[in-house]
Amino acid sequence: QQPVQSPQAVILREGEDAVINCSSSKALYSVHWYRQKHGEAPVFLMILLKGGEQKGHEKISASFNEKKQQSSLYLTASQLSYSGTYFCGTEFGNNDMRFGAGTRLTVKP
Amino acid sequence: KAGVTQTPRYLIKTRGQQVTLSCSPISGHRSVSWYQQTPGQGLQFLFEYFSETQRNKGNFPGRFSGRQFSNSRSEMNVSTLELGDSALYLCASSLGRGLTYEQYFGPGTRLTVT
């Protein structure tokens, strides 16, 4: 079952923050986040395992709420280079990865 | 270390034909997954191969098949092509199966069916 991402698109000014959510109706074992720039392959950002662990990478961090079956990606003080489509991939314990439809993020100067 | 490579990068086929796409994973990676990407649909999981065996399969018709060789290289085959099969086909490799392995994506093969 494909996870649901929200919002579908967001436009920011440089320096602004954004939150992208990824929800599932099934129990999650892990959530993967990827970013894809136009015309390029998706690039791995981070993996979160069930347990509510929060991870961070520079100014991009994510959380995993096991009870809500939801993960959120936080982008703080956004930069132009953050523009792209963000995908969450959910895995239910059988190594079967299902990706959301993506959130298109545009950062403007 | 070389990344994931896919060949060909672009392909134009006619309805009814069949096509074979190739994916070479990162050296040492044993798991290869295939995805179909279309506008608005995101990444749709096709199947995963590990140690030459198909481990998981997504909700695609039997026209979509694949295989993996002993060197972990993988091929995907689509028979009796339909217009709706036009998409970017991505393969991704990972070191192993399991929750902690990130996937490394190739540049994709853009298939156009006319």
PDB file of C-alpha atoms in Angstrom:
ATOM      1  CA  GLN A   1       0.000   0.000   0.000  1.00  0.00           C
ATOM      2  CA  GLN A   2       1.413   3.316  -1.096  1.00  0.00           C
ATOM      3  CA  PRO A   3       2.069   5.842   1.697  1.00  0.00           C
ATOM      4  CA  VAL A   4       0.406   9.230   1.467  1.00  0.00           C
ATOM      5  CA  GLN A   5       2.590  12.320   1.315  1.00  0.00           C
ATOM      6  CA  SER A   6       1.534  15.853   2.117  1.00  0.00           C
ATOM      7  CA  PRO A   7       1.678  18.482   0.905  1.00  0.00           C
ATOM      8  CA  GLN A   8       1.887  17.639  -2.798  1.00  0.00           C
ATOM      9  CA  ALA A   9       3.857  20.788  -3.483  1.00  0.00           C
ATOM     10  CA  VAL A  10       5.361  23.643  -1.529  1.00  0.00           C
ATOM     11  CA  ILE A  11       7.092  26.850  -2.530  1.00  0.00           C
ATOM     12  CA  LEU A  12       9.535  28.521  -0.159  1.00  0.00           C
ATOM     13  CA  ARG A  13      11.847  31.483  -0.037  1.00  0.00           C
ATOM     14  CA  GLU A  14      15.450  30.848   0.853  1.00  0.00           C
ATOM     15  CA  GLY A  15      15.824  30.607   4.613  1.00  0.00           C
ATOM     16  CA  GLU A  16      12.276  29.431   5.274  1.00  0.00           C
ATOM     17  CA  ASP A  17      11.371  26.106   6.858  1.00  0.00           C
ATOM     18  CA  ALA A  18       9.213  23.277   5.547  1.00  0.00           C
ATOM     19  CA  VAL A  19       7.720  20.042   6.810  1.00  0.00           C
ATOM     20  CA  ILE A  20       6.802  17.104   4.600  1.00  0.00           C
ATOM     21  CA  ASN A  21       4.656  14.328   6.013  1.00  0.00           C
ATOM     22  CA  CYS A  22       4.412  10.678   5.081  1.00  0.00           C
ATOM     23  CA  SER A  23       1.555   8.559   6.425  1.00  0.00           C
ATOM     24  CA  SER A  24       0.731   4.902   6.186  1.00  0.00           C
ATOM     25  CA  SER A  25      -2.322   2.852   7.065  1.00  0.00           C
ATOM     26  CA  LYS A  26      -0.150  -0.162   7.889  1.00  0.00           C
ATOM     27  CA  ALA A  27       2.403  -0.679  10.629  1.00  0.00           C
ATOM     28  CA  LEU A  28       5.760   0.622   9.532  1.00  0.00           C
ATOM     29  CA  TYR A  29       9.125  -0.935  10.157  1.00  0.00           C
ATOM     30  CA  SER A  30      11.183   1.683   8.438  1.00  0.00           C
ATOM     31  CA  VAL A  31      10.863   4.870   6.462  1.00  0.00           C
ATOM     32  CA  HIS A  32      13.319   5.981   3.819  1.00  0.00           C
ATOM     33  CA  TRP A  33      13.582   9.522   2.476  1.00  0.00           C
ATOM     34  CA  TYR A  34      14.935  10.369  -0.962  1.00  0.00           C
ATOM     35  CA  ARG A  35      15.279  13.548  -2.976  1.00  0.00           C
ATOM     36  CA  GLN A  36      15.084  13.654  -6.740  1.00  0.00           C
ATOM     37  CA  LYS A  37      16.135  16.652  -8.771  1.00  0.00           C
ATOM     38  CA  HIS A  38      14.666  17.158 -12.204  1.00  0.00           C
ATOM     39  CA  GLY A  39      16.158  14.746 -14.707  1.00  0.00           C
ATOM     40  CA  GLU A  40      18.235  12.957 -12.094  1.00  0.00           C
ATOM     41  CA  ALA A  41      17.955   9.749 -10.102  1.00  0.00           C
ATOM     42  CA  PRO A  42      16.577   9.803  -6.545  1.00  0.00           C
ATOM     43  CA  VAL A  43      19.279  10.267  -3.932  1.00  0.00           C
ATOM     44  CA  PHE A  44      19.164   8.750  -0.471  1.00  0.00           C
ATOM     45  CA  LEU A  45      18.731  11.159   2.462  1.00  0.00           C
ATOM     46  CA  MET A  46      18.110   9.006   5.514  1.00  0.00           C
ATOM     47  CA  ILE A  47      16.479   5.913   6.975  1.00  0.00           C
ATOM     48  CA  LEU A  48      14.416   5.836  10.136  1.00  0.00           C
ATOM     49  CA  LEU A  49      13.573   2.668  11.972  1.00  0.00           C
ATOM     50  CA  LYS A  50      10.529   2.201  14.172  1.00  0.00           C
ATOM     51  CA  GLY A  51      11.098   3.512  17.658  1.00  0.00           C
ATOM     52  CA  GLY A  52      10.540   7.217  17.107  1.00  0.00           C
ATOM     53  CA  GLU A  53      14.195   7.879  16.404  1.00  0.00           C
ATOM     54  CA  GLN A  54      14.922  11.251  14.909  1.00  0.00           C
ATOM     55  CA  LYS A  55      17.784  11.638  12.498  1.00  0.00           C
ATOM     56  CA  GLY A  56      19.436  14.638  11.024  1.00  0.00           C
ATOM     57  CA  HIS A  57      21.677  15.556   8.195  1.00  0.00           C
ATOM     58  CA  GLU A  58      22.884  19.159   8.180  1.00  0.00           C
ATOM     59  CA  LYS A  59      19.669  21.185   8.193  1.00  0.00           C
ATOM     60  CA  ILE A  60      17.454  18.289   7.137  1.00  0.00           C
ATOM     61  CA  SER A  61      16.061  16.034   9.829  1.00  0.00           C
ATOM     62  CA  ALA A  62      13.251  13.540  10.152  1.00  0.00           C
ATOM     63  CA  SER A  63      11.162  11.853  12.783  1.00  0.00           C
ATOM     64  CA  PHE A  64       9.223   8.612  12.882  1.00  0.00           C
ATOM     65  CA  ASN A  65       6.066   8.358  14.971  1.00  0.00           C
ATOM     66  CA  GLU A  66       5.293   4.687  15.299  1.00  0.00           C
ATOM     67  CA  LYS A  67       1.896   5.184  16.929  1.00  0.00           C
ATOM     68  CA  LYS A  68       0.696   7.485  14.177  1.00  0.00           C
ATOM     69  CA  GLN A  69       2.377   5.425  11.434  1.00  0.00           C
ATOM     70  CA  GLN A  70       3.844   8.665  10.220  1.00  0.00           C
ATOM     71  CA  SER A  71       7.173  10.189   9.403  1.00  0.00           C
ATOM     72  CA  SER A  72       7.954  13.859   8.938  1.00  0.00           C
ATOM     73  CA  LEU A  73      10.855  15.442   7.108  1.00  0.00           C
ATOM     74  CA  TYR A  74      11.989  18.835   8.396  1.00  0.00           C
ATOM     75  CA  LEU A  75      13.923  21.241   6.219  1.00  0.00           C
ATOM     76  CA  THR A  76      15.183  24.267   8.106  1.00  0.00           C
ATOM     77  CA  ALA A  77      16.652  27.439   6.674  1.00  0.00           C
ATOM     78  CA  SER A  78      16.075  26.089   3.176  1.00  0.00           C
ATOM     79  CA  GLN A  79      18.648  26.621   0.455  1.00  0.00           C
ATOM     80  CA  LEU A  80      18.204  26.764  -3.307  1.00  0.00           C
ATOM     81  CA  SER A  81      19.855  23.346  -3.505  1.00  0.00           C
ATOM     82  CA  TYR A  82      16.960  21.823  -1.547  1.00  0.00           C
ATOM     83  CA  SER A  83      14.655  22.161  -4.527  1.00  0.00           C
ATOM     84  CA  GLY A  84      13.441  18.862  -5.897  1.00  0.00           C
ATOM     85  CA  THR A  85      10.866  16.183  -5.304  1.00  0.00           C
ATOM     86  CA  TYR A  86      10.999  14.395  -1.982  1.00  0.00           C
ATOM     87  CA  PHE A  87       9.842  10.814  -1.730  1.00  0.00           C
ATOM     88  CA  CYS A  88       9.230   8.745   1.338  1.00  0.00           C
ATOM     89  CA  GLY A  89       9.579   5.002   1.029  1.00  0.00           C
ATOM     90  CA  THR A  90       7.897   2.766   3.547  1.00  0.00           C
ATOM     91  CA  GLU A  91       8.745  -0.785   4.391  1.00  0.00           C
ATOM     92  CA  PHE A  92       6.481  -3.112   6.333  1.00  0.00           C
ATOM     93  CA  GLY A  93       8.954  -5.724   7.417  1.00  0.00           C
ATOM     94  CA  ASN A  94       9.115  -7.772   4.246  1.00  0.00           C
ATOM     95  CA  ASN A  95      11.687  -5.702   2.356  1.00  0.00           C
ATOM     96  CA  ASP A  96       8.943  -4.542   0.032  1.00  0.00           C
ATOM     97  CA  MET A  97       9.526  -0.811  -0.461  1.00  0.00           C
ATOM     98  CA  ARG A  98       6.542   1.371  -1.359  1.00  0.00           C
ATOM     99  CA  PHE A  99       7.047   5.013  -2.245  1.00  0.00           C
ATOM    100  CA  GLY A 100       4.701   7.952  -1.890  1.00  0.00           C
ATOM    101  CA  ALA A 101       3.717  10.091  -4.873  1.00  0.00           C
ATOM    102  CA  GLY A 102       6.258  12.723  -3.871  1.00  0.00           C
ATOM    103  CA  THR A 103       6.291  16.309  -2.642  1.00  0.00           C
ATOM    104  CA  ARG A 104       7.633  18.908  -5.044  1.00  0.00           C
ATOM    105  CA  LEU A 105       9.657  21.507  -3.166  1.00  0.00           C
ATOM    106  CA  THR A 106      10.665  24.752  -4.854  1.00  0.00           C
ATOM    107  CA  VAL A 107      12.995  27.165  -3.109  1.00  0.00           C
ATOM    108  CA  LYS A 108      13.144  30.648  -4.568  1.00  0.00           C
ATOM    109  CA  PRO A 109      15.768  33.310  -3.905  1.00  0.00           C
TER     110      PRO A 109
ATOM    111  CA  LYS B   1      33.306   3.222  -6.814  1.00  0.00           C
ATOM    112  CA  ALA B   2      31.132   3.265  -9.915  1.00  0.00           C
ATOM    113  CA  GLY B   3      27.449   3.922  -9.399  1.00  0.00           C
ATOM    114  CA  VAL B   4      24.458   2.013 -10.673  1.00  0.00           C
ATOM    115  CA  THR B   5      24.356   1.930 -14.447  1.00  0.00           C
ATOM    116  CA  GLN B   6      21.379   1.324 -16.668  1.00  0.00           C
ATOM    117  CA  THR B   7      21.247   0.667 -20.371  1.00  0.00           C
ATOM    118  CA  PRO B   8      19.910   1.884 -22.632  1.00  0.00           C
ATOM    119  CA  ARG B   9      19.134   5.372 -21.358  1.00  0.00           C
ATOM    120  CA  TYR B  10      16.419   6.017 -23.911  1.00  0.00           C
ATOM    121  CA  LEU B  11      14.231   3.663 -25.887  1.00  0.00           C
ATOM    122  CA  ILE B  12      11.367   4.076 -28.317  1.00  0.00           C
ATOM    123  CA  LYS B  13       9.223   1.054 -29.045  1.00  0.00           C
ATOM    124  CA  THR B  14       5.954   0.311 -30.783  1.00  0.00           C
ATOM    125  CA  ARG B  15       2.875  -1.191 -29.160  1.00  0.00           C
ATOM    126  CA  GLY B  16       3.033  -4.958 -29.111  1.00  0.00           C
ATOM    127  CA  GLN B  17       6.797  -5.161 -29.113  1.00  0.00           C
ATOM    128  CA  GLN B  18       8.880  -6.351 -26.213  1.00  0.00           C
ATOM    129  CA  VAL B  19      11.819  -4.679 -24.511  1.00  0.00           C
ATOM    130  CA  THR B  20      14.695  -5.656 -22.230  1.00  0.00           C
ATOM    131  CA  LEU B  21      16.326  -3.192 -19.872  1.00  0.00           C
ATOM    132  CA  SER B  22      19.601  -3.794 -18.096  1.00  0.00           C
ATOM    133  CA  CYS B  23      20.909  -2.736 -14.702  1.00  0.00           C
ATOM    134  CA  SER B  24      24.401  -3.132 -13.284  1.00  0.00           C
ATOM    135  CA  PRO B  25      24.476  -2.574  -9.516  1.00  0.00           C
ATOM    136  CA  ILE B  26      27.266  -1.070  -7.475  1.00  0.00           C
ATOM    137  CA  SER B  27      30.058  -3.561  -6.992  1.00  0.00           C
ATOM    138  CA  GLY B  28      29.333  -5.712  -3.963  1.00  0.00           C
ATOM    139  CA  HIS B  29      25.622  -4.948  -3.904  1.00  0.00           C
ATOM    140  CA  ARG B  30      23.481  -8.054  -4.086  1.00  0.00           C
ATOM    141  CA  SER B  31      19.982  -6.643  -4.045  1.00  0.00           C
ATOM    142  CA  VAL B  32      18.444  -5.005  -7.101  1.00  0.00           C
ATOM    143  CA  SER B  33      14.988  -3.459  -7.173  1.00  0.00           C
ATOM    144  CA  TRP B  34      13.085  -2.090 -10.147  1.00  0.00           C
ATOM    145  CA  TYR B  35      10.644   0.815 -10.166  1.00  0.00           C
ATOM    146  CA  GLN B  36       8.391   2.459 -12.697  1.00  0.00           C
ATOM    147  CA  GLN B  37       8.105   6.228 -12.464  1.00  0.00           C
ATOM    148  CA  THR B  38       5.367   8.192 -14.180  1.00  0.00           C
ATOM    149  CA  PRO B  39       4.203  11.781 -13.603  1.00  0.00           C
ATOM    150  CA  GLY B  40       1.835  11.943 -10.663  1.00  0.00           C
ATOM    151  CA  GLN B  41       2.346   8.289  -9.692  1.00  0.00           C
ATOM    152  CA  GLY B  42       5.690   8.562  -8.022  1.00  0.00           C
ATOM    153  CA  LEU B  43       7.768   5.423  -7.832  1.00  0.00           C
ATOM    154  CA  GLN B  44       5.878   2.186  -8.314  1.00  0.00           C
ATOM    155  CA  PHE B  45       7.652  -0.934  -7.082  1.00  0.00           C
ATOM    156  CA  LEU B  46       8.035  -3.627  -9.705  1.00  0.00           C
ATOM    157  CA  PHE B  47      10.170  -6.332  -8.128  1.00  0.00           C
ATOM    158  CA  GLU B  48      13.261  -7.068  -6.096  1.00  0.00           C
ATOM    159  CA  TYR B  49      15.978  -9.603  -6.768  1.00  0.00           C
ATOM    160  CA  PHE B  50      18.503 -10.930  -4.335  1.00  0.00           C
ATOM    161  CA  SER B  51      20.927 -13.779  -4.945  1.00  0.00           C
ATOM    162  CA  GLU B  52      19.373 -14.461  -8.343  1.00  0.00           C
ATOM    163  CA  THR B  53      15.912 -14.978  -6.830  1.00  0.00           C
ATOM    164  CA  GLN B  54      12.881 -12.734  -7.067  1.00  0.00           C
ATOM    165  CA  ARG B  55      12.018 -11.870  -3.477  1.00  0.00           C
ATOM    166  CA  ASN B  56       9.162  -9.430  -3.890  1.00  0.00           C
ATOM    167  CA  LYS B  57       6.838  -8.370  -6.635  1.00  0.00           C
ATOM    168  CA  GLY B  58       4.619  -5.314  -6.970  1.00  0.00           C
ATOM    169  CA  ASN B  59       1.184  -5.081  -8.528  1.00  0.00           C
ATOM    170  CA  PHE B  60       2.125  -5.291 -12.157  1.00  0.00           C
ATOM    171  CA  PRO B  61       0.844  -7.712 -14.802  1.00  0.00           C
ATOM    172  CA  GLY B  62       2.787 -10.773 -15.815  1.00  0.00           C
ATOM    173  CA  ARG B  63       4.045  -8.920 -18.894  1.00  0.00           C
ATOM    174  CA  PHE B  64       6.659  -7.467 -16.583  1.00  0.00           C
ATOM    175  CA  SER B  65       9.358  -9.922 -15.637  1.00  0.00           C
ATOM    176  CA  GLY B  66      12.956  -9.861 -14.619  1.00  0.00           C
ATOM    177  CA  ARG B  67      15.947 -11.860 -13.639  1.00  0.00           C
ATOM    178  CA  GLN B  68      19.244 -11.519 -11.878  1.00  0.00           C
ATOM    179  CA  PHE B  69      22.534 -13.068 -12.836  1.00  0.00           C
ATOM    180  CA  SER B  70      25.251 -14.497 -10.640  1.00  0.00           C
ATOM    181  CA  ASN B  71      27.209 -11.222 -10.864  1.00  0.00           C
ATOM    182  CA  SER B  72      24.111  -9.397  -9.503  1.00  0.00           C
ATOM    183  CA  ARG B  73      23.398  -7.682 -12.799  1.00  0.00           C
ATOM    184  CA  SER B  74      19.698  -7.617 -13.506  1.00  0.00           C
ATOM    185  CA  GLU B  75      17.455  -7.392 -16.525  1.00  0.00           C
ATOM    186  CA  MET B  76      13.846  -6.411 -16.786  1.00  0.00           C
ATOM    187  CA  ASN B  77      11.627  -7.496 -19.638  1.00  0.00           C
ATOM    188  CA  VAL B  78       8.300  -6.090 -20.732  1.00  0.00           C
ATOM    189  CA  SER B  79       6.384  -8.033 -23.347  1.00  0.00           C
ATOM    190  CA  THR B  80       3.477  -6.915 -25.513  1.00  0.00           C
ATOM    191  CA  LEU B  81       4.108  -3.255 -24.816  1.00  0.00           C
ATOM    192  CA  GLU B  82       1.173  -0.926 -24.227  1.00  0.00           C
ATOM    193  CA  LEU B  83       1.058   2.859 -24.464  1.00  0.00           C
ATOM    194  CA  GLY B  84       0.670   3.028 -20.682  1.00  0.00           C
ATOM    195  CA  ASP B  85       4.060   1.393 -20.240  1.00  0.00           C
ATOM    196  CA  SER B  86       5.743   4.637 -21.266  1.00  0.00           C
ATOM    197  CA  ALA B  87       7.688   5.666 -18.194  1.00  0.00           C
ATOM    198  CA  LEU B  88      11.067   6.094 -16.591  1.00  0.00           C
ATOM    199  CA  TYR B  89      12.274   2.731 -15.306  1.00  0.00           C
ATOM    200  CA  LEU B  90      14.675   2.976 -12.409  1.00  0.00           C
ATOM    201  CA  CYS B  91      16.694   0.287 -10.808  1.00  0.00           C
ATOM    202  CA  ALA B  92      18.232   0.574  -7.387  1.00  0.00           C
ATOM    203  CA  SER B  93      20.842  -1.540  -5.696  1.00  0.00           C
ATOM    204  CA  SER B  94      21.621  -2.060  -2.055  1.00  0.00           C
ATOM    205  CA  LEU B  95      24.206  -3.941  -0.112  1.00  0.00           C
ATOM    206  CA  GLY B  96      21.709  -6.407   1.246  1.00  0.00           C
ATOM    207  CA  ARG B  97      18.129  -6.956   2.215  1.00  0.00           C
ATOM    208  CA  GLY B  98      16.879  -5.471   5.403  1.00  0.00           C
ATOM    209  CA  LEU B  99      15.691  -2.361   7.093  1.00  0.00           C
ATOM    210  CA  THR B 100      18.960  -0.478   7.351  1.00  0.00           C
ATOM    211  CA  TYR B 101      20.181  -0.610   3.773  1.00  0.00           C
ATOM    212  CA  GLU B 102      19.757   2.476   1.667  1.00  0.00           C
ATOM    213  CA  GLN B 103      19.072   2.132  -2.027  1.00  0.00           C
ATOM    214  CA  TYR B 104      21.251   3.658  -4.701  1.00  0.00           C
ATOM    215  CA  PHE B 105      19.387   4.519  -7.853  1.00  0.00           C
ATOM    216  CA  GLY B 106      20.593   4.403 -11.410  1.00  0.00           C
ATOM    217  CA  PRO B 107      19.860   7.185 -13.927  1.00  0.00           C
ATOM    218  CA  GLY B 108      16.950   5.253 -15.385  1.00  0.00           C
ATOM    219  CA  THR B 109      15.813   4.131 -18.801  1.00  0.00           C
ATOM    220  CA  ARG B 110      13.216   6.360 -20.423  1.00  0.00           C
ATOM    221  CA  LEU B 111      10.866   4.109 -22.403  1.00  0.00           C
ATOM    222  CA  THR B 112       8.455   5.621 -24.891  1.00  0.00           C
ATOM    223  CA  VAL B 113       5.829   3.389 -26.454  1.00  0.00           C
ATOM    224  CA  THR B 114       4.151   4.692 -29.622  1.00  0.00           C
TER     225      THR B 114
END
